[in-house]
Amino acid sequence: MTNNPFNHHSPRLLLGGILPLQRPQLAADVVAGITLAALAIPEVMGYTRISQTPVVTGLYTMLLPMLAFAVLGASRHLVVAADSATAAILAATLAGVAHPGSTAYVGLTTLVAVMVGVLLVLAAVLRLGFLADFLSRSALIGLLSGIGLQVAAGEFGGLFALPKQGSGALQQVLSVLPRLGETRTDHLLVSVAVLALIVGCRRYPRVPGALIAVVGAIAVSGLFDLPARGLPVVGTVPGGLPQLGLPPLAGVPWNQVLITAASCFVVILAQSAATSRAYAQRYQERCDENVNLVGLASANLVAGLSGSFVVNGSPTKTEMVDEAGGRSQIAHLSAALVVLLVLLVFTGPLALLPAAVLSAIVFLIGVKLVDLEGLRELWQLQRNEFLIALATAITVAQVGVLQGIVLAVVLSLIEQVRHTYRPRTRLWCPNGEGTAWQTLPVGPGRFAAPGIVAYRFEANLFYANANRFTEEVLAVVNQPDGPVRGLIVDASGIDDIDYSAGKSLQELAGELASRGVRTALVTASSTMVKELRSFGIGASANSVGTFPSLKKALHALEQALEPSSSPC
């Protein structure tokens, strides 16, 4: 990791992403901010194609929301602005209650941003930053990949000047094929040129391919008067500062607004936390997620009040700043100033921008979101989690983002319960030389000492796995390779026991006593000892006691038993 002079400072409640200043770094931060603006302005304009809102609302997300997070957030690195994931959620969940792009629809998107801000405020007050952990990294890979497929498929027809048809990603792609004869040649040529330019510039990360494409396309559009030739363009983009005001509240479909806000809230928690933690670890910094929630809440509140839509911590924009040398929110303040300049001076030329340019940019955004590397790594390392990611991606792409989020959370929790329900269990046994201990899978003939088995359970005991614990212990004691007269239960991997598991342990202790099997417990936790004894475990006449180590438990049990001839 890179050493950093800001290391080990406690997170601040104000200006945590800016202070303390390091003067030699200021110039690099300013340059990084200008680079961010050059790369991200075309991107956020593209996100408005996803969210189905006016182009200027994308620029608004890089003004007041970015300033708000810079002042109130804790992360020095996280860039908060428009994001493809939350933009896709807006379109997927609000399009059914208002016509996309209409005044009513835009009003709903601003109201959702305000509601997301309220939810984030509540999460910060209640210190619920830990909720981000309930969407696993594998589920997040699947979620973002599914959104990428959905976004790319939805814009595939736009590359050919064809309207989107179909409700799922696969249907949307297939619907284009029989309509290729309706393609506008000039529109397709612009799309192909923009795709080639942006992809070619990726070999040089600091070259703003999207910005070059936007500026070049505007110049060509004006020079050859492409709007007069019938080529679709963005049209008038309002200039000046955004107008502040409350979203309209009359006739609001609150049920849909709250569902949309809750969906965005979950994604923001998971994605922003994962990104801010990654960069805090990279630079050995502390980053309080609950303070970040305050920054994210303020960013979304001002987004809604300034006529924009939901903002989120963006991994791609954060990486843009980091690659450009930015190390604090000064870079983001610089980017906001560039956006302000664009709003005040350069919105006029944006009206000439061909729609094909935004279609190409959005298509590439979607393709980039499909995390093939993450999916490949999951396939190699954790097949079960790969299946979770794949199922989530397919659900998002074919059914919807909301359904994908629900499935991702449910599958993540099921996978965790599965690990706890069927944890790893082992038997302690001396190694071949008898000089050290080793753990082996549970099976017959594996003794810690003649007539004694040592069983280790590596998870908390609760109602769902208590029966498995009991059955496996009885199977170990009842093995055919020799009489088992002593049992050591290594409980050092158990941190908690619920009521159902405690009662099962009581019944197990009675069964072992009836078979004449003496027992000993291993745990170094005084809390666990107290909890076990509250159920009458570890202090009965059949037990020789509780010990902090396997060696001590084995010694005590050997003294309490007659020697036997069973080998290890």
Coordinates of C-alpha atoms in Angstrom, one line a residue:
M1 CA 0.0 0.0 0.0
T2 CA 1.0 3.6 -0.6
N3 CA 2.1 5.7 2.3
N4 CA 0.0 8.8 2.7
P5 CA 0.3 11.8 5.0
F6 CA -3.4 11.7 5.8
N7 CA -3.2 8.2 7.3
H8 CA -4.6 7.5 10.7
H9 CA -6.6 10.8 11.0
S10 CA -10.1 10.2 12.5
P11 CA -13.0 10.8 10.1
R12 CA -14.3 14.4 10.3
L13 CA -17.9 15.4 10.4
L14 CA -17.3 18.3 8.1
L15 CA -14.8 18.6 5.2
G16 CA -13.5 15.2 5.9
G17 CA -12.7 14.6 2.3
I18 CA -10.7 17.9 2.0
L19 CA -8.9 18.5 5.3
P20 CA -6.1 18.5 6.2
L21 CA -4.8 20.2 3.0
Q22 CA -1.5 19.2 1.5
R23 CA -0.3 22.1 -0.6
P24 CA 2.0 20.2 -2.9
Q25 CA -1.0 18.0 -3.9
L26 CA -3.3 20.8 -4.7
A27 CA -2.2 21.3 -8.3
A28 CA -2.5 17.6 -9.0
D29 CA -6.0 17.6 -7.5
V30 CA -7.1 20.5 -9.7
V31 CA -5.8 18.8 -12.8
A32 CA -7.5 15.5 -11.8
G33 CA -10.8 17.5 -11.4
I34 CA -10.5 18.9 -14.9
T35 CA -9.7 15.5 -16.3
L36 CA -12.8 14.1 -14.4
A37 CA -15.0 16.8 -16.0
A38 CA -13.7 16.0 -19.4
L39 CA -14.3 12.3 -19.1
A40 CA -17.5 12.4 -17.0
I41 CA -19.6 15.1 -18.7
P42 CA -20.3 13.0 -21.8
E43 CA -20.9 10.1 -19.5
V44 CA -23.5 11.8 -17.3
M45 CA -25.2 13.1 -20.4
G46 CA -25.4 9.5 -21.5
Y47 CA -27.0 8.5 -18.2
T48 CA -29.9 10.7 -18.9
R49 CA -30.7 8.4 -21.8
I50 CA -30.9 5.6 -19.3
S51 CA -32.9 7.6 -16.7
Q52 CA -35.1 9.1 -19.5
T53 CA -34.7 12.6 -18.2
P54 CA -33.5 15.8 -20.0
V55 CA -29.8 16.0 -20.9
V56 CA -29.2 18.9 -18.6
T57 CA -30.2 16.9 -15.5
G58 CA -27.1 14.8 -16.0
L59 CA -24.9 17.9 -15.8
Y60 CA -26.8 19.0 -12.6
T61 CA -25.7 15.8 -10.9
M62 CA -22.1 17.0 -11.1
L63 CA -22.8 20.4 -9.6
L64 CA -24.6 20.8 -6.2
P65 CA -24.6 17.0 -5.4
M66 CA -20.8 16.8 -5.9
L67 CA -20.3 20.0 -3.8
A68 CA -22.5 18.6 -1.0
F69 CA -20.6 15.3 -0.7
A70 CA -17.3 17.1 -0.8
V71 CA -18.3 19.2 2.2
L72 CA -20.2 16.5 4.3
G73 CA -18.8 13.2 3.2
A74 CA -15.9 11.3 4.8
S75 CA -14.2 9.7 1.8
R76 CA -11.4 11.7 0.2
H77 CA -11.8 9.7 -3.0
L78 CA -15.4 8.7 -3.7
V79 CA -17.0 10.6 -6.6
V80 CA -20.8 11.1 -6.2
A81 CA -22.8 11.9 -9.3
A82 CA -25.1 10.3 -11.8
D83 CA -24.7 6.5 -12.0
S84 CA -25.9 3.9 -14.5
A85 CA -27.3 1.5 -11.8
T86 CA -29.6 4.0 -10.1
A87 CA -30.5 5.6 -13.5
A88 CA -31.6 2.2 -14.7
I89 CA -33.7 1.7 -11.6
L90 CA -35.5 5.0 -12.2
A91 CA -36.5 4.1 -15.7
A92 CA -37.4 0.5 -14.9
T93 CA -39.7 1.4 -11.9
L94 CA -41.2 4.8 -12.9
A95 CA -41.9 4.3 -16.6
G96 CA -45.1 2.5 -15.7
V97 CA -46.6 5.4 -13.8
A98 CA -45.6 8.4 -16.0
H99 CA -44.4 8.9 -19.6
P100 CA -40.6 8.9 -19.6
G101 CA -39.3 12.4 -20.3
S102 CA -42.6 14.2 -19.4
T103 CA -42.8 16.9 -16.7
A104 CA -44.6 14.4 -14.4
Y105 CA -41.9 11.8 -14.9
V106 CA -39.1 14.3 -14.2
G107 CA -41.0 15.4 -11.1
L108 CA -41.1 11.8 -9.9
T109 CA -37.4 11.3 -10.4
T110 CA -36.6 14.4 -8.3
L111 CA -39.0 13.3 -5.6
V112 CA -37.3 9.9 -5.6
A113 CA -33.9 11.6 -5.1
V114 CA -35.3 13.5 -2.1
M115 CA -36.8 10.3 -0.6
V116 CA -33.5 8.5 -1.1
G117 CA -31.8 11.4 0.8
V118 CA -34.4 11.0 3.7
L119 CA -33.7 7.3 3.8
L120 CA -29.9 7.9 3.9
V121 CA -30.4 10.5 6.7
L122 CA -32.3 7.9 8.8
A123 CA -29.6 5.3 8.1
A124 CA -26.9 7.8 9.2
V125 CA -28.8 8.7 12.4
L126 CA -29.4 5.1 13.2
R127 CA -25.8 4.2 12.2
L128 CA -26.9 1.6 9.7
G129 CA -23.8 1.8 7.5
F130 CA -23.4 -1.9 8.2
L131 CA -26.4 -2.7 6.0
A132 CA -24.2 -2.4 3.0
D133 CA -22.7 -5.7 4.0
F134 CA -25.9 -7.6 3.3
L135 CA -25.4 -7.3 -0.4
S136 CA -22.5 -9.6 -1.1
R137 CA -19.7 -8.7 -3.5
S138 CA -20.8 -11.6 -5.8
A139 CA -24.4 -10.3 -5.8
L140 CA -23.2 -6.8 -6.6
I141 CA -21.1 -8.2 -9.5
G142 CA -24.2 -9.9 -10.8
L143 CA -26.4 -6.8 -10.2
L144 CA -24.1 -4.4 -12.0
S145 CA -23.5 -6.9 -14.9
G146 CA -27.3 -7.4 -15.3
I147 CA -27.8 -3.6 -15.4
G148 CA -25.0 -3.4 -18.0
L149 CA -26.7 -6.0 -20.2
Q150 CA -30.0 -4.2 -19.8
V151 CA -28.5 -0.8 -20.6
A152 CA -26.5 -2.0 -23.6
A153 CA -29.5 -4.0 -25.0
G154 CA -31.8 -1.1 -24.5
E155 CA -29.5 1.2 -26.5
F156 CA -28.6 -1.4 -29.2
G157 CA -31.5 -0.2 -31.4
G158 CA -30.5 3.4 -30.8
L159 CA -27.2 2.8 -32.7
F160 CA -29.4 2.2 -35.8
A161 CA -31.9 5.0 -35.1
L162 CA -34.5 2.4 -34.2
P163 CA -36.8 2.7 -31.2
K164 CA -36.5 0.3 -28.3
Q165 CA -38.9 -2.7 -28.4
G166 CA -39.3 -5.6 -26.1
S167 CA -39.3 -5.9 -22.3
G168 CA -36.1 -7.9 -21.7
A169 CA -32.5 -7.5 -22.8
L170 CA -32.7 -10.5 -25.1
Q171 CA -36.0 -9.5 -26.7
Q172 CA -34.7 -5.9 -27.2
V173 CA -31.6 -7.2 -29.1
L174 CA -33.6 -9.7 -31.2
S175 CA -36.2 -7.0 -32.1
V176 CA -33.5 -5.0 -33.9
L177 CA -32.6 -7.7 -36.4
P178 CA -35.8 -7.8 -38.5
R179 CA -35.9 -3.9 -38.6
L180 CA -32.3 -3.3 -39.9
G181 CA -33.8 -2.2 -43.2
E182 CA -35.2 0.8 -41.5
T183 CA -31.7 2.0 -40.3
R184 CA -30.7 5.6 -41.1
T185 CA -27.3 5.3 -42.8
D186 CA -26.0 8.7 -41.5
H187 CA -27.1 7.9 -37.9
L188 CA -25.3 4.5 -38.1
L189 CA -22.2 6.1 -39.5
V190 CA -22.1 8.5 -36.5
S191 CA -22.6 5.7 -34.1
V192 CA -19.8 3.6 -35.6
A193 CA -17.4 6.5 -35.7
V194 CA -18.1 7.4 -32.0
L195 CA -17.7 3.7 -31.0
A196 CA -14.4 3.4 -32.8
L197 CA -13.1 6.6 -31.4
I198 CA -13.9 5.9 -27.8
V199 CA -12.7 2.3 -28.0
G200 CA -9.5 3.4 -29.7
C201 CA -8.8 6.0 -27.1
R202 CA -9.0 3.4 -24.3
R203 CA -5.4 2.5 -25.0
Y204 CA -4.6 6.0 -23.7
P205 CA -6.5 6.3 -20.4
R206 CA -6.0 10.1 -20.0
V207 CA -7.3 10.9 -23.5
P208 CA -11.0 11.8 -23.2
G209 CA -12.3 9.8 -26.1
A210 CA -16.0 10.5 -25.3
L211 CA -15.3 14.3 -25.0
I212 CA -13.5 14.3 -28.3
A213 CA -16.4 12.5 -29.9
V214 CA -18.9 15.0 -28.4
V215 CA -17.0 18.1 -29.5
G216 CA -16.2 16.6 -32.9
A217 CA -19.8 15.5 -33.5
I218 CA -21.1 19.0 -32.5
A219 CA -18.6 20.6 -34.9
V220 CA -19.6 18.3 -37.8
S221 CA -23.3 18.8 -37.0
G222 CA -23.0 22.6 -37.1
L223 CA -20.8 22.6 -40.2
F224 CA -23.0 20.4 -42.3
D225 CA -26.3 21.5 -40.7
L226 CA -27.2 17.9 -39.8
P227 CA -30.5 18.8 -38.0
A228 CA -31.8 20.3 -41.3
R229 CA -31.0 17.0 -43.0
G230 CA -33.3 15.2 -40.5
L231 CA -30.6 13.7 -38.3
P232 CA -32.0 13.5 -34.7
V233 CA -30.1 15.8 -32.3
V234 CA -30.3 16.5 -28.5
G235 CA -32.1 19.8 -29.0
T236 CA -32.2 22.8 -26.7
V237 CA -30.3 22.4 -23.4
P238 CA -31.3 25.0 -20.7
G239 CA -28.3 27.1 -19.6
G240 CA -27.6 28.7 -16.3
L241 CA -27.9 27.4 -12.7
P242 CA -30.5 24.9 -11.8
Q243 CA -33.6 26.3 -10.1
L244 CA -34.1 25.1 -6.5
G245 CA -37.5 24.0 -5.4
L246 CA -39.5 21.2 -3.9
P247 CA -40.7 18.4 -6.2
P248 CA -44.4 18.4 -7.1
L249 CA -46.4 16.4 -4.5
A250 CA -49.9 16.4 -6.1
G251 CA -51.1 13.1 -7.4
V252 CA -47.9 11.3 -6.5
P253 CA -48.0 7.4 -6.7
W254 CA -46.3 7.1 -3.3
N255 CA -46.1 3.3 -3.4
Q256 CA -44.1 3.3 -6.6
V257 CA -41.9 6.2 -5.4
L258 CA -41.0 4.5 -2.1
I259 CA -40.3 1.2 -3.9
T260 CA -38.0 3.0 -6.3
A261 CA -36.3 5.0 -3.5
A262 CA -35.8 1.8 -1.4
S263 CA -34.2 0.1 -4.4
C264 CA -31.8 3.0 -5.1
F265 CA -31.1 3.1 -1.4
V266 CA -29.9 -0.5 -1.3
V267 CA -27.7 -0.1 -4.4
I268 CA -26.2 3.2 -3.1
L269 CA -25.4 1.6 0.3
A270 CA -23.6 -1.4 -1.3
Q271 CA -21.9 0.3 -4.2
S272 CA -20.7 3.5 -2.4
A273 CA -19.5 1.6 0.6
A274 CA -17.6 -0.9 -1.5
T275 CA -15.9 1.8 -3.5
S276 CA -15.0 4.1 -0.5
R277 CA -13.6 1.2 1.4
A278 CA -11.5 0.0 -1.5
Y279 CA -9.8 3.4 -1.8
A280 CA -9.5 3.9 1.9
Q281 CA -7.7 0.6 2.2
R282 CA -5.5 1.5 -0.8
Y283 CA -4.2 4.6 0.9
Q284 CA -4.4 3.3 4.5
E285 CA -7.0 5.8 5.5
R286 CA -9.9 5.5 7.9
C287 CA -13.3 6.1 6.4
D288 CA -16.5 6.2 8.5
E289 CA -19.4 4.8 6.4
N290 CA -22.0 6.6 8.6
V291 CA -20.4 10.0 7.9
N292 CA -20.4 9.0 4.2
L293 CA -24.1 8.4 4.5
V294 CA -24.5 12.0 5.6
G295 CA -22.7 13.1 2.5
L296 CA -24.7 10.8 0.3
A297 CA -27.9 12.0 1.9
S298 CA -27.1 15.6 1.4
A299 CA -26.0 15.0 -2.2
N300 CA -29.4 13.3 -3.0
L301 CA -31.4 15.9 -1.2
V302 CA -29.8 18.8 -3.2
A303 CA -30.1 16.6 -6.4
G304 CA -33.9 16.4 -5.9
L305 CA -34.2 20.1 -4.9
S306 CA -32.2 21.2 -8.0
G307 CA -34.3 19.3 -10.5
S308 CA -31.9 16.4 -11.0
F309 CA -32.2 12.6 -10.2
V310 CA -30.6 10.1 -7.8
V311 CA -26.8 10.2 -7.4
N312 CA -24.5 7.5 -6.2
G313 CA -20.9 6.8 -5.4
S314 CA -19.4 5.9 -8.9
P315 CA -16.6 3.3 -9.1
T316 CA -15.7 4.4 -12.7
K317 CA -15.5 8.1 -11.9
T318 CA -13.6 7.5 -8.7
E319 CA -11.1 5.5 -10.7
M320 CA -10.8 8.3 -13.2
V321 CA -9.8 10.7 -10.5
D322 CA -7.4 8.3 -8.9
E323 CA -5.6 7.5 -12.2
A324 CA -5.4 11.3 -12.9
G325 CA -3.6 11.8 -9.6
G326 CA -6.4 13.2 -7.5
R327 CA -6.2 12.4 -3.8
S328 CA -8.9 14.5 -2.2
Q329 CA -12.3 16.1 -2.8
I330 CA -10.5 19.2 -4.1
A331 CA -10.5 17.3 -7.4
H332 CA -14.3 17.0 -7.3
L333 CA -14.7 20.7 -6.5
S334 CA -12.6 21.5 -9.5
A335 CA -14.8 19.2 -11.7
A336 CA -17.9 21.0 -10.4
L337 CA -16.5 24.4 -11.4
V338 CA -15.9 23.1 -14.9
V339 CA -19.5 21.9 -15.0
L340 CA -20.6 25.3 -13.8
L341 CA -18.7 26.9 -16.7
V342 CA -20.4 24.5 -19.2
L343 CA -23.8 25.4 -17.8
L344 CA -23.2 29.1 -18.0
V345 CA -21.5 29.3 -21.4
F346 CA -21.6 26.1 -23.5
T347 CA -25.1 24.7 -23.4
G348 CA -26.0 26.3 -26.7
P349 CA -23.7 24.1 -28.8
L350 CA -25.0 20.9 -27.0
A351 CA -28.3 21.4 -28.9
L352 CA -26.5 20.3 -32.1
L353 CA -25.2 17.0 -30.6
P354 CA -26.5 14.1 -32.7
A355 CA -28.5 11.6 -30.6
A356 CA -26.4 8.8 -32.1
V357 CA -23.4 10.0 -30.0
L358 CA -25.3 9.5 -26.7
S359 CA -26.6 6.1 -27.9
A360 CA -23.0 5.0 -28.6
I361 CA -21.7 6.4 -25.3
V362 CA -24.6 4.7 -23.3
F363 CA -24.1 1.4 -25.2
L364 CA -20.4 1.3 -24.2
I365 CA -21.3 2.2 -20.6
G366 CA -23.5 -0.8 -20.5
V367 CA -20.9 -3.1 -22.0
K368 CA -18.3 -1.8 -19.6
L369 CA -20.6 -2.6 -16.6
V370 CA -20.6 -6.3 -17.5
D371 CA -17.9 -7.5 -15.1
L372 CA -16.5 -10.5 -17.1
E373 CA -13.3 -10.5 -15.0
G374 CA -15.3 -10.6 -11.7
L375 CA -17.5 -13.4 -13.1
R376 CA -14.5 -15.4 -14.3
E377 CA -12.9 -15.0 -10.9
L378 CA -16.0 -16.2 -9.1
W379 CA -16.2 -19.2 -11.5
Q380 CA -12.6 -20.1 -10.5
L381 CA -12.8 -19.5 -6.8
Q382 CA -16.5 -19.9 -5.7
R383 CA -18.9 -21.7 -8.0
N384 CA -21.8 -21.2 -5.6
E385 CA -21.3 -17.4 -5.6
F386 CA -20.8 -17.4 -9.4
L387 CA -24.3 -19.0 -9.7
I388 CA -25.7 -16.2 -7.4
A389 CA -24.1 -13.6 -9.6
L390 CA -25.3 -15.2 -12.8
A391 CA -28.9 -15.6 -11.5
T392 CA -28.9 -12.0 -10.4
A393 CA -27.5 -10.8 -13.8
I394 CA -30.1 -12.7 -15.8
T395 CA -33.0 -11.6 -13.6
V396 CA -32.0 -7.9 -13.8
A397 CA -31.5 -8.1 -17.6
Q398 CA -34.7 -10.1 -18.4
V399 CA -37.1 -9.2 -15.6
G400 CA -36.1 -6.0 -13.9
V401 CA -33.7 -4.2 -11.6
L402 CA -36.0 -4.3 -8.5
Q403 CA -36.6 -8.0 -8.9
G404 CA -32.8 -8.5 -9.3
I405 CA -32.0 -6.6 -6.2
V406 CA -34.5 -8.6 -4.1
L407 CA -33.1 -11.9 -5.6
A408 CA -29.5 -10.8 -4.9
V409 CA -30.2 -10.0 -1.3
V410 CA -32.3 -13.2 -0.7
L411 CA -29.6 -15.4 -2.4
S412 CA -26.8 -13.7 -0.5
L413 CA -28.6 -14.4 2.8
I414 CA -29.5 -18.0 1.8
E415 CA -25.8 -18.6 0.9
Q416 CA -24.7 -17.3 4.3
V417 CA -27.3 -19.5 6.1
R418 CA -26.2 -22.4 4.0
H419 CA -22.6 -21.9 5.2
T420 CA -23.8 -21.7 8.8
Y421 CA -26.2 -24.6 8.4
R422 CA -23.6 -26.9 6.9
P423 CA -20.3 -25.6 8.4
R424 CA -17.0 -27.3 8.2
T425 CA -16.6 -29.9 11.0
R426 CA -13.3 -31.7 11.7
L427 CA -11.7 -34.2 14.1
W428 CA -8.4 -33.5 15.8
C429 CA -5.7 -36.2 15.5
P430 CA -2.0 -36.3 16.1
N431 CA 0.1 -36.2 12.9
G432 CA 2.1 -39.2 11.7
E433 CA 5.1 -38.4 13.8
G434 CA 2.9 -37.6 16.9
T435 CA 4.7 -34.3 17.2
A436 CA 1.8 -31.9 16.3
W437 CA -2.0 -31.8 15.9
Q438 CA -3.9 -31.8 12.6
T439 CA -7.6 -31.6 11.7
L440 CA -9.1 -34.2 9.4
P441 CA -12.6 -34.5 7.9
V442 CA -15.1 -36.3 10.2
G443 CA -14.8 -40.1 9.7
P444 CA -14.3 -43.4 11.5
G445 CA -11.0 -44.4 13.1
R446 CA -9.7 -40.9 13.8
F447 CA -8.9 -40.6 17.5
A448 CA -7.2 -37.8 19.5
A449 CA -6.0 -40.5 21.9
P450 CA -7.0 -44.1 22.6
G451 CA -10.8 -44.1 23.2
I452 CA -11.0 -40.4 22.8
V453 CA -12.3 -38.3 19.9
A454 CA -12.0 -34.5 19.6
Y455 CA -14.7 -32.9 17.5
R456 CA -14.6 -29.3 16.2
F457 CA -17.6 -27.4 15.0
E458 CA -16.8 -24.2 13.1
A459 CA -20.0 -22.1 13.3
N460 CA -22.4 -20.7 15.8
L461 CA -25.0 -23.1 17.0
F462 CA -28.6 -22.3 16.2
Y463 CA -32.0 -24.0 15.7
A464 CA -31.2 -24.9 12.0
N465 CA -27.9 -26.7 12.6
A466 CA -28.3 -28.0 16.1
N467 CA -29.7 -31.4 14.9
R468 CA -26.8 -31.8 12.5
F469 CA -24.4 -31.2 15.4
T470 CA -26.1 -33.8 17.5
E471 CA -26.3 -36.4 14.8
E472 CA -22.7 -36.0 13.8
V473 CA -21.5 -36.2 17.4
L474 CA -23.5 -39.4 18.0
A475 CA -22.1 -40.9 14.8
V476 CA -18.6 -40.1 15.9
V477 CA -19.2 -41.7 19.3
N478 CA -20.9 -44.7 17.8
Q479 CA -18.2 -45.6 15.3
P480 CA -17.2 -49.2 14.7
D481 CA -13.4 -48.8 15.0
G482 CA -13.3 -49.1 18.7
P483 CA -15.2 -48.0 21.9
V484 CA -15.3 -44.3 22.4
R485 CA -15.3 -43.4 26.1
G486 CA -14.3 -39.8 25.9
L487 CA -15.4 -36.9 23.7
I488 CA -13.8 -33.5 23.5
V489 CA -16.0 -30.8 21.9
D490 CA -13.8 -28.0 20.5
A491 CA -16.2 -25.0 20.8
S492 CA -13.5 -22.4 20.1
G493 CA -15.2 -21.7 16.7
I494 CA -18.6 -21.2 18.3
D495 CA -19.5 -17.6 19.4
D496 CA -23.2 -17.9 20.2
I497 CA -25.8 -20.6 21.0
D498 CA -29.6 -19.9 20.8
Y499 CA -32.3 -21.5 22.9
S500 CA -33.1 -24.3 20.5
A501 CA -29.5 -25.3 20.2
G502 CA -29.0 -25.1 24.0
K503 CA -31.9 -27.5 24.6
S504 CA -30.4 -29.9 21.9
L505 CA -27.1 -29.8 23.7
Q506 CA -28.8 -30.7 27.0
E507 CA -30.5 -33.7 25.4
L508 CA -27.1 -34.7 23.8
A509 CA -25.4 -34.5 27.1
G510 CA -28.0 -36.8 28.6
E511 CA -27.6 -39.3 25.8
L512 CA -23.8 -39.3 26.1
A513 CA -24.1 -39.8 29.8
S514 CA -26.4 -42.8 29.3
R515 CA -23.7 -44.4 27.0
G516 CA -21.0 -43.8 29.6
V517 CA -19.1 -41.3 27.5
R518 CA -17.2 -38.6 29.4
T519 CA -17.0 -35.2 27.9
A520 CA -14.8 -32.1 28.0
L521 CA -15.2 -28.7 26.3
V522 CA -12.6 -26.4 24.7
T523 CA -13.2 -22.7 24.6
A524 CA -11.3 -19.7 25.7
S525 CA -14.4 -17.5 25.9
S526 CA -15.7 -16.8 29.3
T527 CA -18.9 -15.6 27.8
M528 CA -19.4 -18.9 26.0
V529 CA -18.6 -20.8 29.2
K530 CA -21.2 -18.8 31.1
E531 CA -23.8 -19.4 28.3
L532 CA -23.1 -23.1 28.1
R533 CA -23.4 -23.5 31.9
S534 CA -26.7 -21.6 31.9
F535 CA -28.0 -24.7 29.9
G536 CA -26.3 -27.0 32.4
I537 CA -23.6 -28.0 29.9
G538 CA -19.9 -28.4 31.0
A539 CA -20.7 -28.6 34.7
S540 CA -22.5 -32.0 34.9
A541 CA -21.0 -35.0 36.7
N542 CA -20.4 -36.6 33.2
S543 CA -18.2 -33.7 32.2
V544 CA -14.6 -33.3 33.3
G545 CA -14.8 -29.5 32.7
T546 CA -14.1 -26.7 30.3
F547 CA -10.6 -25.9 29.2
P548 CA -8.8 -23.2 27.2
S549 CA -6.9 -25.6 25.0
L550 CA -7.1 -29.0 23.4
K551 CA -4.0 -30.3 25.2
K552 CA -5.4 -29.5 28.7
A553 CA -8.8 -31.0 27.9
L554 CA -7.2 -34.2 26.6
H555 CA -5.0 -34.5 29.6
A556 CA -7.9 -34.2 32.0
L557 CA -10.0 -36.6 30.0
E558 CA -7.2 -39.2 29.9
Q559 CA -6.9 -39.0 33.7
A560 CA -10.6 -39.6 34.1
L561 CA -10.7 -42.7 31.8
E562 CA -9.2 -46.1 31.8
P563 CA -6.5 -46.7 29.1
S564 CA -7.7 -48.2 25.8
S565 CA -5.8 -49.7 22.9
S566 CA -7.5 -47.8 20.0
P567 CA -4.8 -46.3 17.8
C568 CA -5.0 -43.0 16.0

